Coordinates of C-alpha atoms in Angstrom, one line a residue:
M57 CA 12.4 28.1 26.3
S58 CA 8.9 27.7 27.8
A59 CA 7.0 24.7 26.8
P60 CA 3.7 25.2 24.9
F61 CA 2.1 22.6 27.2
T62 CA 2.8 21.1 30.7
P63 CA 4.8 17.9 30.2
T64 CA 3.9 14.8 32.1
D65 CA 6.5 13.2 34.3
E66 CA 7.2 10.7 31.4
Q67 CA 7.7 13.5 29.0
R68 CA 9.8 15.5 31.4
R69 CA 12.2 12.6 31.9
I70 CA 12.7 12.5 28.1
L71 CA 13.2 16.3 27.9
D72 CA 15.7 16.3 30.8
H73 CA 17.7 13.3 29.6
A74 CA 21.2 14.3 28.4
D75 CA 23.3 11.2 28.6
G76 CA 24.0 9.8 25.1
H77 CA 21.5 8.6 22.5
L78 CA 17.9 7.8 23.4
L79 CA 15.2 5.4 22.2
I80 CA 11.6 6.4 23.2
E81 CA 9.0 3.6 23.0
A82 CA 5.7 5.4 22.7
A83 CA 2.1 4.2 22.8
A84 CA -0.5 5.5 20.4
G85 CA -1.9 9.0 21.3
S86 CA 0.9 9.6 23.9
G87 CA 2.2 12.8 22.2
K88 CA 5.3 11.4 20.7
T89 CA 5.4 14.0 17.9
S90 CA 4.8 16.8 20.4
V91 CA 7.7 15.7 22.6
L92 CA 10.0 15.4 19.6
A93 CA 8.9 18.9 18.4
L94 CA 9.6 20.4 21.9
L95 CA 12.9 18.7 22.1
A96 CA 13.9 20.1 18.6
L97 CA 13.0 23.6 19.8
E98 CA 15.0 23.3 23.0
Y99 CA 18.1 22.3 21.0
A100 CA 17.5 25.1 18.5
A101 CA 17.1 27.6 21.3
V102 CA 20.7 27.0 22.5
G103 CA 22.1 27.2 18.9
R104 CA 22.3 23.5 18.1
A105 CA 21.8 22.4 14.4
V106 CA 18.9 19.9 14.4
L107 CA 17.8 17.5 11.6
A108 CA 14.3 15.9 12.2
L109 CA 13.5 13.0 9.9
T110 CA 10.2 11.3 9.5
F111 CA 9.3 8.4 7.2
S112 CA 6.2 9.8 5.5
A113 CA 5.3 13.1 4.0
N114 CA 2.3 13.3 6.3
G115 CA 4.5 12.9 9.3
K116 CA 6.8 15.6 8.0
A117 CA 3.9 18.0 7.6
V118 CA 2.6 17.3 11.1
L119 CA 5.9 17.9 12.7
A120 CA 6.7 21.0 10.7
D121 CA 3.3 22.5 11.5
R122 CA 3.7 21.9 15.1
L123 CA 7.1 23.6 15.2
A124 CA 5.8 26.6 13.2
A125 CA 2.8 27.0 15.5
W126 CA 4.8 26.8 18.7
N127 CA 7.8 29.0 17.8
P128 CA 8.1 30.3 14.3
R129 CA 11.4 31.9 14.8
L130 CA 13.1 28.8 16.2
A131 CA 11.2 26.5 13.7
D132 CA 13.3 27.9 10.9
K133 CA 16.4 26.6 12.6
V134 CA 15.2 23.0 12.5
T135 CA 15.5 21.0 9.3
V136 CA 12.5 18.8 8.8
A137 CA 12.6 16.3 6.0
T138 CA 11.6 12.7 5.0
I139 CA 14.4 10.2 4.9
D140 CA 13.9 9.8 1.1
E141 CA 14.3 13.6 0.6
V142 CA 17.6 13.5 2.6
C143 CA 18.9 10.5 0.6
E144 CA 18.1 12.2 -2.7
A145 CA 20.0 15.3 -1.7
E146 CA 23.0 13.2 -0.5
A147 CA 23.0 11.2 -3.7
Q148 CA 23.3 14.4 -5.7
R149 CA 26.1 15.5 -3.4
C150 CA 28.0 12.4 -3.0
L151 CA 27.6 10.1 -6.1
A152 CA 29.7 10.6 -9.1
D153 CA 27.0 10.0 -11.7
D154 CA 24.4 11.9 -13.6
R155 CA 21.3 9.8 -13.1
L156 CA 18.1 11.5 -13.5
S157 CA 15.7 11.8 -10.5
V158 CA 12.3 10.7 -11.7
D159 CA 9.1 10.0 -10.0
D160 CA 7.3 6.6 -9.7
G161 CA 4.8 7.4 -12.4
W162 CA 7.6 7.9 -15.0
A163 CA 9.2 4.5 -14.1
L164 CA 5.8 2.8 -14.1
D165 CA 5.0 4.0 -17.5
H166 CA 8.3 3.9 -19.3
V167 CA 10.5 1.3 -17.6
L168 CA 8.3 -1.3 -15.9
P169 CA 6.6 -2.4 -19.2
C170 CA 10.0 -3.1 -20.8
V171 CA 11.1 -4.9 -17.7
I172 CA 8.1 -7.1 -17.7
E173 CA 8.3 -7.9 -21.4
R174 CA 12.0 -8.8 -21.1
T175 CA 11.3 -11.0 -18.1
N176 CA 8.3 -12.8 -19.8
E177 CA 10.4 -13.4 -23.0
A178 CA 13.1 -15.0 -20.7
F179 CA 10.7 -17.4 -19.2
A180 CA 8.4 -18.0 -22.2
G181 CA 9.6 -21.5 -22.6
D182 CA 9.9 -22.4 -18.9
E183 CA 6.7 -23.9 -17.7
R184 CA 7.9 -23.9 -14.1
H185 CA 7.4 -20.2 -13.7
P186 CA 4.3 -18.1 -14.5
Q187 CA 4.4 -14.9 -16.6
L188 CA 4.2 -11.4 -15.1
E189 CA 1.1 -9.4 -15.4
G190 CA 1.5 -6.0 -17.1
H191 CA -1.5 -3.8 -16.0
A192 CA -1.1 -0.7 -13.9
E193 CA -1.6 -2.3 -10.4
A194 CA 0.6 -5.3 -11.3
R195 CA 3.4 -2.9 -12.2
R196 CA 2.9 -1.0 -9.0
D197 CA 3.1 -4.3 -7.1
L198 CA 6.3 -5.2 -8.9
L199 CA 7.9 -1.9 -8.1
D200 CA 7.0 -2.4 -4.4
A201 CA 8.5 -5.9 -4.7
F202 CA 11.8 -4.3 -5.9
R203 CA 11.7 -2.0 -2.9
F204 CA 11.3 -4.9 -0.5
I205 CA 14.4 -6.5 -2.0
K206 CA 16.4 -3.4 -1.5
Q207 CA 15.2 -2.4 1.9
S208 CA 15.6 -5.8 3.4
L209 CA 19.1 -6.7 2.3
A210 CA 21.2 -3.7 3.2
P211 CA 24.3 -5.4 4.6
G212 CA 24.8 -7.6 1.6
L213 CA 23.0 -5.6 -1.1
I214 CA 23.3 -7.5 -4.4
G215 CA 25.0 -10.8 -3.3
D216 CA 25.5 -14.0 -5.3
E217 CA 22.9 -13.7 -8.1
Q218 CA 23.1 -17.5 -8.7
D219 CA 22.7 -18.6 -5.1
P220 CA 19.2 -20.0 -4.7
D221 CA 19.2 -19.5 -0.8
W222 CA 20.3 -15.9 -1.2
I223 CA 17.6 -15.2 -3.9
E224 CA 14.9 -16.8 -1.9
Q225 CA 15.8 -14.6 1.1
A226 CA 15.7 -11.5 -1.3
I227 CA 12.3 -12.0 -2.9
G228 CA 10.5 -13.5 0.1
D229 CA 7.3 -15.4 -1.0
R230 CA 7.4 -14.1 -4.5
P231 CA 8.2 -16.2 -7.6
Y232 CA 11.6 -16.4 -9.2
P233 CA 10.7 -14.2 -12.2
V234 CA 10.5 -11.2 -9.8
W235 CA 14.2 -11.7 -9.1
H236 CA 14.9 -11.7 -12.9
A237 CA 12.8 -8.6 -13.3
F238 CA 14.7 -6.9 -10.4
L239 CA 18.1 -7.4 -12.1
E240 CA 16.7 -6.1 -15.3
Y241 CA 15.3 -3.1 -13.6
E242 CA 18.7 -2.4 -12.0
R243 CA 20.4 -2.7 -15.3
R244 CA 18.0 -0.2 -16.8
R245 CA 18.6 2.2 -13.8
A246 CA 22.3 2.1 -14.6
V247 CA 22.0 2.9 -18.3
L248 CA 18.8 4.1 -19.9
P249 CA 18.0 3.3 -23.5
V250 CA 19.2 6.2 -25.8
E251 CA 15.8 7.3 -26.6
R252 CA 14.9 7.9 -22.9
R253 CA 17.9 10.1 -22.2
K254 CA 17.6 13.7 -21.3
R255 CA 20.7 16.0 -21.5
R256 CA 23.5 13.8 -20.4
G257 CA 21.3 11.6 -18.3
R258 CA 22.9 8.1 -17.6
G259 CA 20.3 6.0 -15.9
F260 CA 17.7 7.1 -13.4
R261 CA 16.9 7.1 -9.7
L262 CA 13.6 7.0 -7.8
A263 CA 13.4 8.4 -4.3
G264 CA 13.7 4.9 -2.7
D265 CA 16.7 4.1 -5.0
A266 CA 18.8 6.9 -3.6
C267 CA 19.2 5.2 -0.2
Y268 CA 20.2 1.9 -1.9
D269 CA 22.7 3.6 -4.2
L270 CA 24.3 5.5 -1.3
V271 CA 24.7 2.4 1.0
R272 CA 26.0 0.4 -2.0
A273 CA 28.5 3.1 -2.9
A274 CA 29.7 3.2 0.7
G275 CA 30.0 -0.6 0.9
Q276 CA 31.3 -1.5 -2.5
E277 CA 32.6 1.6 -4.4
G278 CA 34.8 3.3 -1.7
L279 CA 32.5 6.2 -0.9
N280 CA 33.5 7.8 2.4
P281 CA 30.2 9.1 3.8
P282 CA 30.5 12.8 4.6
G283 CA 27.9 12.6 7.3
F284 CA 25.0 15.0 8.1
G285 CA 25.5 18.7 8.3
Q286 CA 23.7 18.7 11.7
R287 CA 24.9 17.1 14.9
Y288 CA 21.5 16.5 16.5
L289 CA 19.2 13.9 14.8
L290 CA 15.6 13.3 15.8
L291 CA 13.8 10.3 14.2
D292 CA 10.0 10.2 14.2
E293 CA 7.9 7.1 13.1
F294 CA 11.0 5.0 13.8
H295 CA 8.9 1.7 13.7
D296 CA 8.7 2.1 10.0
T297 CA 12.5 2.0 9.5
S298 CA 13.8 -0.7 7.2
P299 CA 17.3 -2.4 7.5
L300 CA 18.5 -0.3 4.5
Q301 CA 17.5 2.9 6.1
L302 CA 19.1 2.0 9.4
E303 CA 22.3 1.2 7.5
F304 CA 22.2 4.7 5.9
L305 CA 21.6 6.4 9.2
S306 CA 24.4 4.5 10.9
L307 CA 26.9 5.3 8.0
W308 CA 26.0 9.0 7.8
G309 CA 25.5 9.4 11.6
R310 CA 29.0 8.5 12.8
R311 CA 29.8 12.1 13.9
L312 CA 26.4 12.8 15.5
Q313 CA 26.4 14.1 19.0
R314 CA 22.8 13.0 19.8
V315 CA 20.3 10.7 18.3
V316 CA 16.7 10.5 19.6
A317 CA 14.4 8.0 17.9
V318 CA 10.8 7.7 18.8
G319 CA 8.4 4.9 17.7
D320 CA 5.8 2.3 18.6
R321 CA 6.7 -1.2 17.6
D322 CA 3.0 -2.2 17.8
Q323 CA 2.2 0.2 14.9
A324 CA 4.7 -1.4 12.5
L325 CA 2.6 -2.2 9.5
Q326 CA 5.2 -1.9 6.7
A327 CA 6.4 -5.5 6.4
W328 CA 5.8 -5.1 2.6
R329 CA 8.8 -2.8 2.5
A330 CA 10.8 -4.8 5.0
A331 CA 10.2 -2.6 8.1
D332 CA 10.4 -4.8 11.2
A333 CA 10.5 -3.0 14.5
A334 CA 11.2 -6.2 16.5
H335 CA 14.6 -6.3 14.9
I336 CA 15.2 -2.7 14.0
F337 CA 14.9 -1.4 17.6
P338 CA 17.6 -3.6 19.1
A339 CA 19.8 -3.1 15.9
F340 CA 19.5 0.7 16.4
C341 CA 20.5 0.3 20.0
E342 CA 23.5 -1.7 19.0
R343 CA 24.6 0.6 16.1
F344 CA 24.4 3.8 18.2
A345 CA 25.3 2.3 21.5
V346 CA 22.0 3.4 22.9
R347 CA 22.0 2.8 26.8
T348 CA 18.6 4.3 27.6
R349 CA 15.1 3.5 26.6
L350 CA 12.3 5.6 28.0
P351 CA 8.5 4.9 27.6
L352 CA 5.6 7.2 26.7
S353 CA 2.6 5.2 28.0
L354 CA 0.1 7.9 28.9
S355 CA -2.3 8.3 26.0
F356 CA -4.4 11.5 25.7
R357 CA -6.5 10.1 22.8
F358 CA -8.8 7.7 24.7
G359 CA -9.9 6.7 28.2
P360 CA -9.3 3.7 30.4
R361 CA -11.6 1.3 28.8
L362 CA -10.2 1.7 25.3
A363 CA -6.7 1.5 26.9
Q364 CA -7.6 -2.0 28.1
L365 CA -8.1 -3.1 24.5
A366 CA -4.8 -1.5 23.6
N367 CA -3.0 -3.4 26.3
A368 CA -4.6 -6.7 25.2
L369 CA -2.9 -6.2 21.8
R370 CA 0.4 -4.7 22.9
S371 CA 3.7 -6.5 22.8
P372 CA 4.5 -8.2 26.1
S373 CA 7.6 -6.2 26.7
Q374 CA 6.0 -2.8 26.3
A375 CA 4.8 -0.6 29.1
P376 CA 1.0 -0.8 29.6
V377 CA -1.0 2.1 28.1
Q378 CA -2.8 4.3 30.4
G379 CA -5.9 6.2 29.1
A380 CA -6.1 9.8 29.9
G381 CA -8.6 10.9 27.4
D382 CA -11.7 13.0 28.3
S383 CA -14.1 10.1 27.7
P384 CA -13.9 6.6 29.5
G385 CA -14.6 5.0 26.2
R386 CA -17.3 2.6 25.0
V387 CA -16.9 -0.8 23.3
V388 CA -19.8 -2.5 21.5
E389 CA -20.0 -5.9 19.8
E390 CA -22.3 -5.7 16.8
R391 CA -23.5 -9.0 15.1
R392 CA -26.3 -7.8 12.8
P393 CA -25.8 -8.6 9.1
L394 CA -23.6 -5.9 7.6
A395 CA -26.2 -4.4 5.4
A396 CA -28.7 -4.1 8.3
F397 CA -26.0 -2.6 10.6
L398 CA -24.9 0.0 7.9
K399 CA -28.5 0.9 7.2
A400 CA -29.0 1.7 10.9
L401 CA -25.7 3.6 11.0
G402 CA -26.7 5.8 8.0
Q403 CA -29.8 6.9 9.9
D404 CA -27.6 8.2 12.7
P405 CA -27.2 12.0 12.4
D406 CA -23.6 11.7 13.5
A407 CA -22.6 9.1 10.9
G408 CA -20.5 11.7 9.1
G409 CA -18.1 11.7 12.1
C410 CA -17.6 7.9 12.1
A411 CA -14.8 5.9 10.4
I412 CA -15.3 2.3 9.2
L413 CA -12.1 0.4 9.1
A414 CA -11.3 -2.9 7.5
R415 CA -8.1 -4.9 7.6
D416 CA -7.1 -4.0 4.1
A417 CA -8.5 -2.5 0.8
G418 CA -9.9 -5.9 -0.2
Q419 CA -11.9 -6.4 2.9
L420 CA -13.3 -2.9 2.5
V421 CA -14.9 -3.8 -0.8
P422 CA -18.0 -5.5 0.8
V423 CA -18.7 -2.4 2.9
Q424 CA -18.7 -0.3 -0.3
L425 CA -21.0 -2.8 -2.1
A426 CA -23.4 -2.9 0.8
L427 CA -23.6 1.0 1.1
A428 CA -23.9 1.1 -2.7
E429 CA -26.9 -1.3 -2.6
L430 CA -28.5 0.8 0.2
G431 CA -28.0 4.0 -1.8
Q432 CA -26.3 5.5 1.2
P433 CA -23.4 8.1 0.8
F434 CA -19.9 7.3 2.0
R435 CA -16.5 9.0 1.8
L436 CA -13.2 7.3 1.1
H437 CA -9.8 8.0 2.6
E438 CA -7.8 10.0 0.1
R439 CA -5.5 7.1 -0.6
V440 CA -8.2 4.4 -0.9
L441 CA -9.7 3.8 -4.4
P442 CA -13.4 3.2 -4.9
F443 CA -13.9 -0.5 -5.5
W444 CA -15.0 0.1 -9.2
R445 CA -11.7 1.8 -10.0
R446 CA -9.6 -1.1 -8.6
G447 CA -7.9 -3.6 -11.0
E448 CA -10.3 -6.5 -10.1
A449 CA -13.4 -4.5 -10.8
R450 CA -11.9 -3.1 -14.0
L451 CA -11.4 -6.7 -15.2
L452 CA -15.0 -7.6 -14.2
Q453 CA -16.3 -4.6 -16.1
A454 CA -14.3 -5.7 -19.2
L455 CA -15.8 -9.2 -18.9
A456 CA -19.3 -7.6 -18.6
E457 CA -18.7 -5.5 -21.7
I458 CA -17.9 -8.6 -23.7
V459 CA -21.1 -10.4 -22.6
A460 CA -23.2 -7.3 -23.2
A461 CA -21.5 -6.5 -26.5
P462 CA -24.1 -6.0 -29.2
R463 CA -24.7 -8.9 -31.5
T464 CA -24.9 -8.5 -35.2
G465 CA -27.4 -5.9 -36.1
E466 CA -27.8 -4.6 -32.5
T467 CA -26.6 -1.2 -31.2
R468 CA -26.0 -0.1 -27.7
A469 CA -25.9 3.6 -26.6
H470 CA -23.5 4.5 -23.8
A471 CA -25.0 6.3 -20.8
Q472 CA -21.9 8.5 -20.6
P473 CA -21.9 11.1 -23.4
D474 CA -18.3 12.4 -22.8
P475 CA -16.2 10.9 -25.6
E476 CA -12.9 11.5 -23.9
Y477 CA -14.2 9.9 -20.7
L478 CA -15.3 6.8 -22.8
K479 CA -11.9 6.7 -24.4
R480 CA -10.2 6.6 -21.1
Q481 CA -12.4 3.9 -19.9
R482 CA -11.9 1.7 -22.9
R483 CA -8.1 2.1 -22.5
L484 CA -8.3 1.1 -18.8
L485 CA -10.5 -1.9 -19.5
A486 CA -8.4 -3.0 -22.5
E487 CA -5.2 -2.7 -20.5
R488 CA -6.6 -4.8 -17.7
L489 CA -7.9 -7.5 -19.9
L490 CA -4.9 -7.8 -22.2
S491 CA -2.5 -7.9 -19.4
L492 CA -3.6 -11.4 -18.3
P493 CA -0.4 -13.5 -18.6
G494 CA -2.2 -16.2 -20.5
W495 CA -2.3 -14.1 -23.7
L496 CA 1.5 -14.3 -24.0
L497 CA 1.5 -10.8 -25.6
G498 CA 4.6 -8.7 -26.1
D499 CA 4.5 -5.2 -24.9
A500 CA 4.4 -3.7 -28.4
T501 CA 1.6 -6.0 -29.5
R502 CA -0.4 -5.4 -26.3
Q503 CA 0.0 -1.6 -26.6
D504 CA -1.1 -1.7 -30.3
L505 CA -4.3 -3.6 -29.3
I506 CA -5.0 -1.2 -26.3
D507 CA -4.6 1.8 -28.6
H508 CA -6.9 0.2 -31.2
I509 CA -9.6 -0.4 -28.6
A510 CA -9.3 3.1 -27.1
D511 CA -9.1 5.1 -30.3
S512 CA -11.5 3.4 -32.5
A513 CA -14.3 2.6 -30.0
A514 CA -14.0 -0.9 -31.3
N515 CA -16.8 -3.3 -30.5
W516 CA -15.6 -5.7 -27.7
R517 CA -17.0 -8.7 -29.6
A518 CA -14.9 -7.8 -32.7
V519 CA -11.8 -7.4 -30.6
C520 CA -12.3 -10.7 -28.8
E521 CA -12.9 -12.5 -32.0
M522 CA -9.6 -11.0 -33.3
L523 CA -7.5 -12.1 -30.3
P524 CA -6.9 -15.8 -31.4
R525 CA -5.2 -14.5 -34.5
V526 CA -2.8 -12.2 -32.6
P527 CA 0.8 -13.7 -32.7
F528 CA 2.6 -14.6 -29.5
S529 CA 6.1 -15.6 -28.4
P530 CA 7.4 -18.6 -30.4
D531 CA 9.3 -19.7 -27.3
A532 CA 6.2 -20.4 -25.3
G533 CA 6.1 -23.9 -23.9
E534 CA 3.4 -26.4 -24.4
A535 CA 1.7 -25.7 -21.1
Q536 CA 1.7 -22.0 -21.8
R537 CA 0.2 -22.6 -25.2
G538 CA -2.4 -24.7 -23.6
R539 CA -3.2 -21.9 -21.1
R540 CA -3.7 -19.4 -23.9
S541 CA -6.1 -21.9 -25.6
Q542 CA -8.0 -22.1 -22.3
L543 CA -8.2 -18.4 -22.1
Q544 CA -9.5 -18.1 -25.6
A545 CA -12.1 -20.7 -24.9
A546 CA -13.2 -18.8 -21.8
I547 CA -13.6 -15.6 -23.8
A548 CA -15.5 -17.5 -26.5
A549 CA -17.9 -18.7 -23.8
L550 CA -18.6 -15.2 -22.7
L551 CA -19.2 -14.2 -26.3
E552 CA -21.8 -17.1 -26.7
A553 CA -23.5 -16.5 -23.4
P554 CA -27.1 -14.9 -23.6
A555 CA -26.9 -11.2 -22.7
D556 CA -29.6 -11.8 -19.9
Q557 CA -27.7 -14.6 -18.2
A558 CA -26.6 -14.1 -14.6
L559 CA -23.0 -12.6 -14.8
G560 CA -21.6 -14.4 -11.6
P561 CA -21.3 -18.0 -12.9
L562 CA -19.8 -16.7 -16.2
V563 CA -17.0 -14.8 -14.5
R564 CA -16.3 -17.7 -12.1
A565 CA -15.8 -20.0 -15.1
F566 CA -13.5 -17.4 -16.7
A567 CA -11.5 -17.0 -13.5
R568 CA -10.9 -20.8 -13.3
A569 CA -9.8 -21.0 -16.9
A570 CA -7.5 -17.8 -16.7
R571 CA -6.1 -19.0 -13.2
L572 CA -6.9 -15.5 -12.1
E573 CA -6.6 -15.8 -8.4
T574 CA -3.1 -17.2 -8.7
D575 CA -2.0 -14.3 -10.9
L576 CA -3.7 -11.8 -8.6
A577 CA -1.6 -13.0 -5.6
A578 CA 1.7 -13.9 -7.2
Y579 CA 3.7 -10.7 -7.5
A580 CA 2.5 -8.6 -4.5
G581 CA 3.5 -11.0 -1.6
S582 CA 1.0 -13.1 0.1
R583 CA 0.5 -11.0 3.2
E584 CA -0.5 -7.6 1.7
Q585 CA -1.6 -6.5 -1.8
G586 CA -1.9 -10.1 -3.1
R587 CA -4.3 -11.2 -0.5
A588 CA -6.2 -7.9 -0.7
R589 CA -6.6 -8.3 -4.5
V590 CA -7.9 -11.9 -4.2
A591 CA -10.3 -10.8 -1.5
A592 CA -11.6 -8.0 -3.6
W593 CA -12.2 -10.3 -6.5
R594 CA -14.1 -12.9 -4.4
H595 CA -16.3 -10.3 -2.7
L596 CA -17.2 -8.8 -6.1
V597 CA -18.2 -12.1 -7.6
D598 CA -20.1 -13.1 -4.4
H599 CA -22.0 -9.9 -4.8
L600 CA -22.9 -10.6 -8.4
D601 CA -24.3 -14.0 -7.3
A602 CA -26.2 -12.6 -4.3
Q603 CA -27.8 -9.7 -6.4
G604 CA -28.3 -11.7 -9.6
F605 CA -26.8 -9.0 -11.8
T606 CA -26.7 -9.4 -15.5
A607 CA -23.9 -7.9 -17.5
A608 CA -26.0 -4.9 -18.5
G609 CA -27.3 -4.5 -15.0
W610 CA -23.8 -4.5 -13.5
L611 CA -22.5 -2.0 -16.1
K612 CA -25.5 0.3 -15.3
R613 CA -24.7 0.1 -11.6
L614 CA -21.0 0.9 -12.1
A615 CA -22.0 3.9 -14.3
D616 CA -24.4 5.2 -11.6
L617 CA -21.7 4.8 -8.9
E618 CA -19.0 6.6 -10.9
R619 CA -21.5 9.5 -11.7
R620 CA -22.5 9.9 -8.0
H621 CA -18.9 9.8 -7.0
R622 CA -17.7 12.3 -9.5
Y623 CA -20.7 14.7 -8.9
P624 CA -21.8 14.2 -5.3
S625 CA -25.1 15.9 -4.2
E626 CA -24.4 19.1 -2.3
T627 CA -27.5 18.5 -0.2
A628 CA -26.7 14.9 0.8
R629 CA -25.7 14.3 4.4
P630 CA -22.1 13.1 4.7
G631 CA -21.7 9.5 5.2
P632 CA -19.1 7.6 7.1
L633 CA -15.4 7.6 6.1
L634 CA -14.1 4.3 4.8
S635 CA -10.4 3.3 5.1
S636 CA -8.1 0.4 5.4
I637 CA -6.3 0.1 8.7
F638 CA -2.9 0.8 7.0
H639 CA -4.1 4.1 5.6
A640 CA -5.8 5.0 8.8
K641 CA -2.5 5.3 10.6
G642 CA -1.9 8.8 12.0
S643 CA -5.6 9.7 12.1
E644 CA -8.3 9.5 14.8
W645 CA -12.1 9.7 15.1
D646 CA -14.6 9.9 17.9
R647 CA -16.3 6.7 16.7
V648 CA -14.6 3.8 14.9
V649 CA -16.3 0.8 13.4
L650 CA -13.9 -2.2 12.9
V651 CA -15.5 -4.7 10.4
G652 CA -14.7 -8.2 9.1
L653 CA -13.7 -9.9 12.5
E654 CA -14.6 -13.3 11.3
E655 CA -12.3 -16.4 11.1
G656 CA -10.1 -16.2 8.0
R657 CA -10.8 -12.5 7.3
F658 CA -9.4 -10.8 10.4
P659 CA -7.2 -12.3 11.6
L660 CA -6.1 -13.7 8.2
A661 CA -5.3 -17.4 8.0
N662 CA -1.6 -18.4 7.7
V663 CA -0.4 -15.1 8.9
P664 CA 1.4 -14.8 12.4
F665 CA -1.1 -13.8 15.0
A666 CA 1.3 -11.2 16.4
E667 CA 1.2 -9.4 13.1
E668 CA -2.7 -9.4 13.0
K669 CA -2.6 -8.0 16.7
R670 CA -0.6 -5.1 15.4
Y671 CA -3.3 -4.3 12.8
A672 CA -5.9 -4.5 15.5
Y673 CA -3.9 -2.3 17.8
V674 CA -3.6 0.4 15.1
A675 CA -7.4 0.1 14.4
C676 CA -8.5 0.2 18.0
T677 CA -6.3 3.1 18.9
R678 CA -7.9 5.4 16.2
A679 CA -11.0 5.7 18.4
R680 CA -11.4 8.6 20.8
R681 CA -14.7 7.7 22.4
A682 CA -16.4 4.6 21.0
L683 CA -15.3 1.4 19.2
I684 CA -17.8 -0.9 17.4
L685 CA -16.6 -4.4 16.6
H686 CA -18.5 -6.1 13.8
A687 CA -18.8 -9.7 12.8
E688 CA -21.4 -11.3 10.6
P689 CA -24.0 -13.4 12.4
G690 CA -23.6 -17.1 12.0
A691 CA -20.0 -16.7 11.1
T692 CA -17.2 -18.0 13.3
P693 CA -15.7 -15.0 15.1
G694 CA -11.9 -14.7 14.6
R695 CA -9.6 -14.9 17.6
L696 CA -9.4 -11.1 17.9
L697 CA -13.1 -10.5 18.7
P698 CA -13.4 -12.5 21.9
L699 CA -9.9 -11.2 22.9
L700 CA -11.1 -7.6 22.5
M701 CA -14.5 -8.1 24.1
E702 CA -12.9 -9.8 27.1
A703 CA -10.4 -7.0 27.5
A704 CA -13.3 -4.5 27.4
Q705 CA -15.1 -6.0 30.4

C-alpha cells in the first residue's frame, strides 16, 4: 500500500519494524496518529485483523477520519474504538449478570444523592469527618473520586476494607467519608432498589465500571478472559492509560501477535483518574515483553524556537524535540496588567485566531472577568463552562439574591421574562445553597425545599427565614450543630445587610462561617478540581471587591453576561478562544497566550514541579507560530516563566 505522505526516517523505522511488540515515545506534533493510521492500513492491506484503541472519543474520531480519508476500502477492515466501548462490549459478552448500562447523568441524578445521604447519615455524629456536599458539581467530583479508586488499584481491587493503610492508598488525599461513599456506591451497583429496576435489571454499570468489573471477575470470580477478536492491537494516547486499563489489556491481550502503543509521557495530565505514564510505560514493557522503544521527535507543528521551549520542559530521558514547522516561532514575555493586555489583544484584527490558556478552569475565571469588564467578546472551549455557570458563581449569585431580596412592602421585577428560565435558575441556585454540608439536611428534605423554591417563586428572604426551623439529623454531633448555628447566623447577617452595601465583604464573612473553601477542596482531590474550585471562588470575590459591586449590581452583570452568551451578536468580531490546558490537549492554534505565570498560580504551590512542567509542555506545544507568556507586573514570576524565557533565547 502506498503511503499518503512521505514518511521521515523515524517514521519509516517504525513502519518497517517487525520484531515483536513496540512502544513509540512521540513528541507533540510529531504525527503519531498519522503513523498509527498508516500502520493500521498496512496491516489491513495484507488481511490482518486490527483493533485500534484510543482513550477519548475525540481521539477515536481523529483516527477514524484519517483512515477513511486515506483509504475508505481498507478503513472498514480496521476496528476503531475507545477502551471504554470495548470494555462495555466485553462485559455484555463475558459477565453472567444483567446489569443495566447507564450513562453518567442517570447515576448522578438517581444514585449519587442516595449515596451522599447515606454517607452523611453514617458520619452525622462523628465530628472528625466533614459531611459530603450534594450539589451537581460535588456529585461529579465524587464520581471522579470513585473512578480514581478503581483505576489506581487494579491488581488488588477491593482489598481489606478495614485496613487504614490500604484505604489511604485507595482514596489518595480525599477524606475518609469518600471511601464509605465508594463502598455504598458499589453496593448499589450490585443491586438497585426495586423502584429503579427496568425489566430484570440487577444493578447498573457505567462505562468506566465495565473495565473494573471485567478485571475483578478475572481475578476473583474465575472468569477466563476470551481475548480480543483481533490479533493486532494499536494503542493511541497511551500516556492516558491507568493501571486498571493496563491490567485489562494484558488479560485480554494474551493471544495478540502484535501490540504497538504510542504516547507522550510529557502529555500525561490525567492523574485525577490515576493515569501515570512514568509507571505505566515500563509496566507495559514488562507485561508484553516489549524489547523495542522507538522515538518520534520531529515535530511538524512548530519551528526551532518553540522546540527549544518544549525541550526545556521534556522529561530528561526523552529524545529532544526537533522543530520542523513552517515558521521559526516567536516567544514574547508580557508583563502589562491583564486587563490592559487583553484590551490591546481585543483590538488586534487576528484576535479571533488566538487561544488564551490557563492552568485550570479556576485560573481561567479572572480572564473571563477581565474581558467581561472590558465588554469584549470571547469564546469558550466546548467543555469549559462560563464562570457564571460554575458552582462557585451559582453560590455567589444565591447569596446576592438573599441580600437583594425585597424587604417588606418592596417588589423587584426580574429582567428575564421567561418563567421557565427563571424556574430553572431558582432550582440551580437553591440546589447550590442548600447543598452546603453545614445545613445537615437529608436528601428528601433538601429536595422538598429546592422544589418549593423553584415551583413557587418563593422570596429568598422568606426561604432563609424558614431554614432554622427545618429539621436535621438527630445524630449530629455538638460541633456539627454548632456549624449549623454559624451558618444560620451568616445567612441572618446577609438578610440584615443594607441592599446597597458592597457585596464582597459580606460573602467573605459568609465563606468563613460556612468553612466554604475547605468544602470546595475536600472531595475533588487537592491537585485538580478542588484547587480549581477554590481558585475560582477567590477570583470572584476579589473581583467583587475590586469593582465594588452591590448585590443588585452583581445580579445585573450576571444577567447581562448570560444574555450576551445565549444570544451573541451576529455582527460582533469573534474574540479569542479561552480554555484550560487540560481541555486544550489535542488542539493547536497559530498564536497561544499562556496566562497566570505567577508564583503560586502556575506552578501551583505544593505540587511536584515535574507535574507542572507537563502542564506547561502541553500549553506551549499548542502554538504553531507564536507564544505569549503573561504574568502580572509586580507579582513574583513563577519558576516556569524564567525557565521558558531562558530556553527561548
